[in-house]
């Protein structure tokens, strides 16, 4: 009897601890906020939840959220890795403009094969990442200043590449990247998902993710432990540059041209916000790629939903900021402790 009673008591404790265990998961608050936002937008605008198939392609606001958020997700995961090293990358928008300019000029003025053009565009992102990484890791210039240099100069570099003009191009391969579909799913979503999945596997299934978090937590201690903290920091900025370059390729392919002034403009702010919504610490030491992607979907869902609701454009940013504040409140340790205490009291009362 005692054994049965003990097993029953353990089972009850396990069930009671499940809500608290879920609340402690890093993805719980962002995912809960995303689902709540989607439901609220569905109530305000029922069309927001409708998904239909037209000409073999998936259409609907939810599909548009994922479609439009793919490039921002690429930038955000790169930003998350940099923030994990206790850094920041303000140049991602300029890198998008540079890579898009390189791709557009090569398509319109040369006969190079598509794979070589893409390689050149991604290579421009690698060079930008190396520039930022050398300034931060080896010259020990503050990350916000180092990347601000390229943020300012990058737009000028992109304009020099395009000659100060909006360069347009035509090509089935690149147009498919921007607006094509595979089995009803946009190509840009598949590309972004493949890159993000590869990064997640690299960060969580190898030692690289631990090295990045170690460098962000304490660079000096990581060096004493035998970690090449400078090399890891340099690699983080290169990864961010590659992610931004791929996003630039997608954006340029979508508009079939390169706009050095507006491509990726202020996207670095949404990327940083998505990383914060994902629960990463801006002081470094921890980052979450999956939760960062959820943060991007939160931002994009708000933007799409508010536009569909017919709310005047001047209220969009205010509503967006208010919802973000609520999500951050849900992630605050003190708020979580208070909610856990409320759950415990209710369980004892039951």
CSV table of C-alpha atoms in Angstrom, one decimal, residues 15-330:
chain,number,residue,atom,x,y,z
A,15,UNK,CA,1.5,16.4,-13.3
A,16,UNK,CA,1.6,19.5,-11.0
A,17,UNK,CA,5.1,20.2,-12.1
A,18,UNK,CA,4.4,20.0,-15.8
A,19,UNK,CA,3.0,23.6,-16.1
A,20,UNK,CA,6.0,25.0,-14.3
A,21,UNK,CA,8.4,22.9,-16.4
A,22,UNK,CA,6.8,24.3,-19.6
A,23,UNK,CA,6.9,27.8,-18.3
A,24,UNK,CA,10.7,27.4,-17.8
A,25,UNK,CA,11.2,26.4,-21.4
A,26,UNK,CA,12.8,29.2,-23.4
A,27,UNK,CA,10.4,28.9,-26.3
A,28,UNK,CA,7.3,28.9,-24.1
A,29,UNK,CA,6.7,32.6,-23.8
A,30,UNK,CA,7.5,33.6,-27.4
A,31,UNK,CA,5.5,30.7,-28.8
A,32,UNK,CA,2.5,31.5,-26.4
A,33,UNK,CA,2.7,35.1,-27.5
A,34,UNK,CA,2.8,34.2,-31.2
A,35,UNK,CA,-0.3,31.9,-30.8
A,36,UNK,CA,-2.1,34.6,-28.9
A,37,UNK,CA,-1.4,37.2,-31.5
A,38,UNK,CA,-2.5,34.9,-34.3
A,39,UNK,CA,-5.8,34.2,-32.5
A,40,UNK,CA,-6.4,37.9,-31.7
A,41,UNK,CA,-5.7,38.8,-35.3
A,42,UNK,CA,-8.1,36.1,-36.4
A,43,UNK,CA,-10.8,37.6,-34.3
A,44,UNK,CA,-10.2,41.1,-35.6
A,45,UNK,CA,-9.8,40.0,-39.2
A,46,UNK,CA,-11.1,36.4,-39.9
A,47,UNK,CA,-9.3,36.4,-43.3
A,48,UNK,CA,-6.0,36.4,-41.3
A,49,UNK,CA,-6.5,32.7,-40.6
A,50,UNK,CA,-7.7,31.5,-44.0
A,51,UNK,CA,-5.3,29.5,-46.1
A,52,UNK,CA,-6.2,28.4,-49.6
A,53,UNK,CA,-4.6,26.8,-52.6
A,54,UNK,CA,-4.6,28.9,-55.8
A,55,UNK,CA,-2.9,27.5,-59.0
A,56,UNK,CA,-1.2,24.9,-56.9
A,57,UNK,CA,0.3,27.5,-54.5
A,58,UNK,CA,-0.5,28.2,-50.8
A,59,UNK,CA,-2.0,31.6,-50.3
A,60,UNK,CA,-3.2,33.5,-47.2
A,61,UNK,CA,-2.0,35.9,-44.5
A,62,UNK,CA,-0.3,33.2,-42.5
A,63,UNK,CA,1.6,32.1,-45.6
A,64,UNK,CA,2.5,35.8,-46.2
A,65,UNK,CA,3.9,36.1,-42.7
A,66,UNK,CA,6.3,33.2,-43.3
A,67,UNK,CA,7.0,34.4,-46.8
A,68,UNK,CA,7.9,38.0,-45.8
A,69,UNK,CA,9.6,36.9,-42.6
A,70,UNK,CA,12.1,34.6,-44.3
A,71,UNK,CA,14.7,37.2,-45.1
A,72,UNK,CA,14.3,38.8,-41.6
A,73,UNK,CA,14.7,35.4,-40.0
A,74,UNK,CA,18.0,34.8,-41.8
A,75,UNK,CA,19.3,38.2,-40.6
A,76,UNK,CA,18.0,37.6,-37.0
A,77,UNK,CA,19.7,34.2,-36.6
A,78,UNK,CA,23.0,35.7,-37.7
A,79,UNK,CA,22.5,38.5,-35.3
A,80,UNK,CA,21.7,36.0,-32.5
A,81,UNK,CA,25.0,34.3,-33.0
A,82,UNK,CA,26.9,37.6,-32.9
A,83,UNK,CA,25.0,38.7,-29.7
A,84,UNK,CA,25.9,35.3,-28.2
A,85,UNK,CA,29.6,36.5,-28.3
A,86,UNK,CA,28.6,39.7,-26.5
A,87,UNK,CA,28.7,41.6,-29.8
A,88,UNK,CA,26.2,43.4,-32.1
A,89,UNK,CA,26.0,43.8,-35.8
A,90,UNK,CA,24.5,47.1,-37.0
A,91,UNK,CA,25.7,46.6,-40.6
A,92,UNK,CA,23.3,43.8,-41.6
A,93,UNK,CA,21.1,46.1,-43.7
A,94,UNK,CA,24.1,47.5,-45.5
A,95,UNK,CA,25.4,44.0,-46.2
A,96,UNK,CA,22.0,43.2,-47.7
A,97,UNK,CA,22.4,46.2,-50.0
A,98,UNK,CA,25.9,45.3,-51.0
A,99,UNK,CA,25.1,41.6,-51.8
A,100,UNK,CA,22.0,42.6,-53.7
A,101,UNK,CA,24.0,45.2,-55.7
A,102,UNK,CA,26.7,42.6,-56.6
A,103,UNK,CA,24.1,40.1,-57.7
A,104,UNK,CA,22.1,42.6,-59.8
A,105,UNK,CA,25.2,44.1,-61.6
A,106,UNK,CA,26.6,40.7,-62.4
A,107,UNK,CA,23.3,39.5,-63.8
A,108,UNK,CA,22.7,42.6,-65.9
A,109,UNK,CA,26.2,43.1,-67.2
A,110,UNK,CA,27.8,39.7,-67.5
A,111,UNK,CA,27.0,36.2,-68.8
A,112,UNK,CA,28.2,34.4,-65.7
A,113,UNK,CA,26.4,31.2,-64.6
A,114,UNK,CA,23.9,31.6,-61.7
A,115,UNK,CA,25.9,29.6,-59.2
A,116,UNK,CA,29.0,31.9,-59.7
A,117,UNK,CA,26.9,35.0,-59.3
A,118,UNK,CA,25.4,33.7,-56.1
A,119,UNK,CA,28.9,32.7,-54.9
A,120,UNK,CA,30.1,36.3,-55.6
A,121,UNK,CA,27.1,37.8,-53.7
A,122,UNK,CA,27.7,35.5,-50.7
A,123,UNK,CA,31.4,36.2,-50.9
A,124,UNK,CA,30.7,39.9,-50.5
A,125,UNK,CA,28.9,39.0,-47.2
A,126,UNK,CA,31.9,37.0,-46.1
A,127,UNK,CA,34.2,40.0,-46.8
A,128,UNK,CA,31.9,42.3,-44.8
A,129,UNK,CA,31.9,39.8,-41.9
A,130,UNK,CA,35.6,39.5,-42.0
A,131,UNK,CA,35.9,43.3,-41.8
A,132,UNK,CA,33.6,43.5,-38.8
A,133,UNK,CA,35.3,40.5,-37.1
A,134,UNK,CA,38.8,41.9,-37.5
A,135,UNK,CA,37.8,45.2,-36.1
A,136,UNK,CA,36.1,43.6,-33.1
A,137,UNK,CA,38.2,40.6,-32.4
A,138,UNK,CA,41.8,41.7,-33.3
A,139,UNK,CA,41.7,45.5,-33.1
A,140,UNK,CA,39.4,45.3,-30.1
A,141,UNK,CA,37.2,48.2,-31.2
A,142,UNK,CA,33.7,48.2,-29.6
A,143,UNK,CA,31.3,46.1,-31.7
A,144,UNK,CA,28.7,48.9,-31.9
A,145,UNK,CA,31.3,51.3,-33.3
A,146,UNK,CA,33.0,48.7,-35.6
A,147,UNK,CA,29.7,47.7,-37.3
A,148,UNK,CA,28.4,51.2,-37.3
A,149,UNK,CA,31.3,52.1,-39.7
A,150,UNK,CA,30.1,49.5,-42.2
A,151,UNK,CA,26.5,50.4,-41.6
A,152,UNK,CA,27.3,54.0,-42.8
A,153,UNK,CA,29.8,53.2,-45.5
A,154,UNK,CA,28.0,50.1,-46.8
A,155,UNK,CA,25.2,52.0,-48.4
A,156,UNK,CA,27.8,54.1,-50.2
A,157,UNK,CA,29.7,51.0,-51.3
A,158,UNK,CA,26.4,49.5,-52.7
A,159,UNK,CA,25.7,52.8,-54.6
A,160,UNK,CA,29.2,52.7,-56.0
A,161,UNK,CA,28.6,49.2,-57.3
A,162,UNK,CA,25.3,50.1,-58.9
A,163,UNK,CA,26.5,53.5,-60.1
A,164,UNK,CA,23.9,55.3,-58.0
A,165,UNK,CA,21.1,53.7,-60.0
A,166,UNK,CA,18.4,51.1,-59.3
A,167,UNK,CA,19.7,48.2,-61.3
A,168,UNK,CA,17.0,45.8,-62.6
A,169,UNK,CA,17.5,42.4,-64.1
A,170,UNK,CA,15.6,39.5,-65.6
A,171,UNK,CA,16.3,35.8,-65.2
A,172,UNK,CA,14.2,32.8,-64.6
A,173,UNK,CA,16.5,31.3,-62.0
A,174,UNK,CA,16.7,34.4,-59.8
A,175,UNK,CA,13.1,35.3,-60.3
A,176,UNK,CA,12.2,31.8,-59.0
A,177,UNK,CA,14.2,32.5,-55.8
A,178,UNK,CA,12.2,35.6,-55.1
A,179,UNK,CA,8.7,34.6,-56.1
A,180,UNK,CA,8.8,30.9,-57.2
A,181,UNK,CA,7.3,27.9,-55.5
A,182,UNK,CA,8.2,24.3,-54.9
A,183,UNK,CA,5.3,21.9,-54.1
A,184,UNK,CA,3.3,25.0,-53.1
A,185,UNK,CA,5.9,26.4,-50.8
A,186,UNK,CA,7.8,29.6,-51.7
A,187,UNK,CA,11.4,29.0,-52.6
A,188,UNK,CA,12.6,31.8,-50.4
A,189,UNK,CA,11.1,30.0,-47.4
A,190,UNK,CA,12.8,26.8,-48.2
A,191,UNK,CA,16.1,28.5,-48.7
A,192,UNK,CA,15.8,30.3,-45.4
A,193,UNK,CA,14.7,27.1,-43.6
A,194,UNK,CA,17.6,25.2,-45.0
A,195,UNK,CA,20.2,27.8,-43.9
A,196,UNK,CA,18.6,28.2,-40.4
A,197,UNK,CA,18.4,24.4,-39.9
A,198,UNK,CA,22.1,24.0,-40.9
A,199,UNK,CA,23.1,26.7,-38.4
A,200,UNK,CA,21.0,25.2,-35.7
A,201,UNK,CA,22.6,21.8,-36.2
A,202,UNK,CA,26.0,23.3,-36.2
A,203,UNK,CA,25.4,25.3,-33.1
A,204,UNK,CA,23.6,22.6,-31.1
A,205,UNK,CA,25.2,19.4,-32.3
A,206,UNK,CA,28.8,20.5,-32.3
A,207,UNK,CA,31.0,22.3,-29.8
A,208,UNK,CA,30.8,25.6,-31.8
A,209,UNK,CA,27.7,26.7,-30.0
A,210,UNK,CA,29.3,26.1,-26.6
A,211,UNK,CA,32.4,28.0,-27.6
A,212,UNK,CA,30.3,31.0,-28.7
A,213,UNK,CA,28.4,31.0,-25.4
A,214,UNK,CA,31.7,30.6,-23.5
A,215,UNK,CA,33.3,33.6,-25.3
A,216,UNK,CA,30.2,35.7,-24.7
A,217,UNK,CA,30.0,34.7,-21.0
A,218,UNK,CA,33.7,35.4,-20.3
A,219,UNK,CA,36.2,35.9,-23.1
A,220,UNK,CA,39.2,35.8,-20.8
A,221,UNK,CA,38.2,32.6,-19.0
A,222,UNK,CA,37.5,31.0,-22.4
A,223,UNK,CA,41.0,31.8,-23.6
A,224,UNK,CA,42.4,30.3,-20.4
A,225,UNK,CA,40.4,27.2,-21.1
A,226,UNK,CA,42.1,26.9,-24.5
A,227,UNK,CA,39.3,28.4,-26.7
A,228,UNK,CA,40.4,30.7,-29.5
A,229,UNK,CA,38.1,33.5,-28.5
A,230,UNK,CA,39.3,35.9,-31.2
A,231,UNK,CA,38.8,33.2,-33.9
A,232,UNK,CA,35.3,32.4,-32.6
A,233,UNK,CA,34.3,36.0,-32.6
A,234,UNK,CA,35.6,36.5,-36.1
A,235,UNK,CA,33.6,33.4,-37.2
A,236,UNK,CA,30.4,34.7,-35.6
A,237,UNK,CA,30.6,38.0,-37.7
A,238,UNK,CA,31.4,36.0,-40.8
A,239,UNK,CA,28.3,33.9,-40.2
A,240,UNK,CA,26.2,37.0,-39.7
A,241,UNK,CA,27.6,38.4,-43.0
A,242,UNK,CA,26.7,35.2,-44.9
A,243,UNK,CA,23.2,35.2,-43.5
A,244,UNK,CA,22.7,38.9,-44.5
A,245,UNK,CA,24.1,38.2,-47.9
A,246,UNK,CA,21.6,35.3,-48.5
A,247,UNK,CA,18.8,37.6,-47.3
A,248,UNK,CA,20.1,40.2,-49.8
A,249,UNK,CA,19.9,37.7,-52.6
A,250,UNK,CA,16.3,36.8,-51.7
A,251,UNK,CA,15.3,40.5,-51.4
A,252,UNK,CA,17.0,41.5,-54.7
A,253,UNK,CA,15.4,38.4,-56.4
A,254,UNK,CA,12.0,39.4,-55.1
A,255,UNK,CA,12.0,43.0,-56.5
A,256,UNK,CA,14.2,41.9,-59.5
A,257,UNK,CA,16.6,44.6,-58.8
A,258,UNK,CA,19.0,46.3,-56.4
A,259,UNK,CA,18.0,49.4,-54.4
A,260,UNK,CA,21.1,50.4,-52.5
A,261,UNK,CA,19.2,53.1,-50.5
A,262,UNK,CA,16.3,51.0,-49.3
A,263,UNK,CA,17.2,47.3,-49.4
A,264,UNK,CA,17.3,46.0,-45.8
A,265,UNK,CA,16.8,49.5,-44.4
A,266,UNK,CA,16.4,49.4,-40.6
A,267,UNK,CA,16.2,45.6,-40.7
A,268,UNK,CA,18.9,45.4,-38.1
A,269,UNK,CA,16.5,46.9,-35.5
A,270,UNK,CA,13.9,44.2,-36.2
A,271,UNK,CA,16.6,41.5,-36.1
A,272,UNK,CA,17.9,42.7,-32.7
A,273,UNK,CA,14.3,42.9,-31.4
A,274,UNK,CA,13.6,39.3,-32.6
A,275,UNK,CA,16.7,38.1,-30.8
A,276,UNK,CA,15.6,39.8,-27.6
A,277,UNK,CA,12.0,38.4,-28.0
A,278,UNK,CA,13.7,35.0,-28.3
A,279,UNK,CA,15.2,35.4,-24.8
A,280,UNK,CA,18.8,36.0,-25.7
A,281,UNK,CA,20.9,38.1,-23.4
A,282,UNK,CA,22.3,41.2,-25.0
A,283,UNK,CA,25.3,40.9,-22.6
A,284,UNK,CA,26.2,37.6,-24.4
A,285,UNK,CA,26.6,34.1,-23.1
A,286,UNK,CA,23.3,32.6,-24.4
A,287,UNK,CA,21.3,32.6,-27.6
A,288,UNK,CA,18.4,30.6,-29.0
A,289,UNK,CA,18.0,30.3,-32.8
A,290,UNK,CA,14.6,28.6,-32.7
A,291,UNK,CA,13.1,31.2,-30.3
A,292,UNK,CA,14.7,34.0,-32.4
A,293,UNK,CA,12.7,32.7,-35.5
A,294,UNK,CA,9.6,32.8,-33.3
A,295,UNK,CA,10.4,36.4,-32.5
A,296,UNK,CA,10.6,37.2,-36.2
A,297,UNK,CA,7.2,35.6,-36.7
A,298,UNK,CA,5.8,37.7,-33.9
A,299,UNK,CA,7.0,40.9,-35.5
A,300,UNK,CA,5.8,39.9,-38.9
A,301,UNK,CA,2.4,38.7,-37.6
A,302,UNK,CA,1.9,42.0,-35.9
A,303,UNK,CA,2.8,44.0,-39.0
A,304,UNK,CA,0.6,41.9,-41.3
A,305,UNK,CA,-2.3,41.7,-38.9
A,306,UNK,CA,-2.4,45.4,-38.2
A,307,UNK,CA,-2.4,46.2,-41.9
A,308,UNK,CA,-5.3,43.8,-42.5
A,309,UNK,CA,-7.3,45.2,-39.5
A,310,UNK,CA,-7.6,48.5,-41.2
A,311,UNK,CA,-6.0,50.4,-38.3
A,312,UNK,CA,-4.6,53.8,-39.3
A,313,UNK,CA,-0.9,53.5,-40.1
A,314,UNK,CA,0.1,56.0,-37.5
A,315,UNK,CA,-1.0,53.6,-34.8
A,316,UNK,CA,0.9,50.6,-36.2
A,317,UNK,CA,4.2,51.2,-34.4
A,318,UNK,CA,2.4,52.1,-31.1
A,319,UNK,CA,0.5,48.8,-31.1
A,320,UNK,CA,3.5,46.9,-32.2
A,321,UNK,CA,5.6,48.4,-29.3
A,322,UNK,CA,2.9,47.6,-26.8
A,323,UNK,CA,2.6,43.9,-27.8
A,324,UNK,CA,6.4,43.6,-27.7
A,325,UNK,CA,6.4,45.0,-24.2
A,326,UNK,CA,3.9,42.4,-23.1
A,327,UNK,CA,6.0,39.6,-24.6
A,328,UNK,CA,9.1,40.9,-22.8
A,329,UNK,CA,7.1,41.1,-19.6
A,330,UNK,CA,6.2,37.4,-20.0
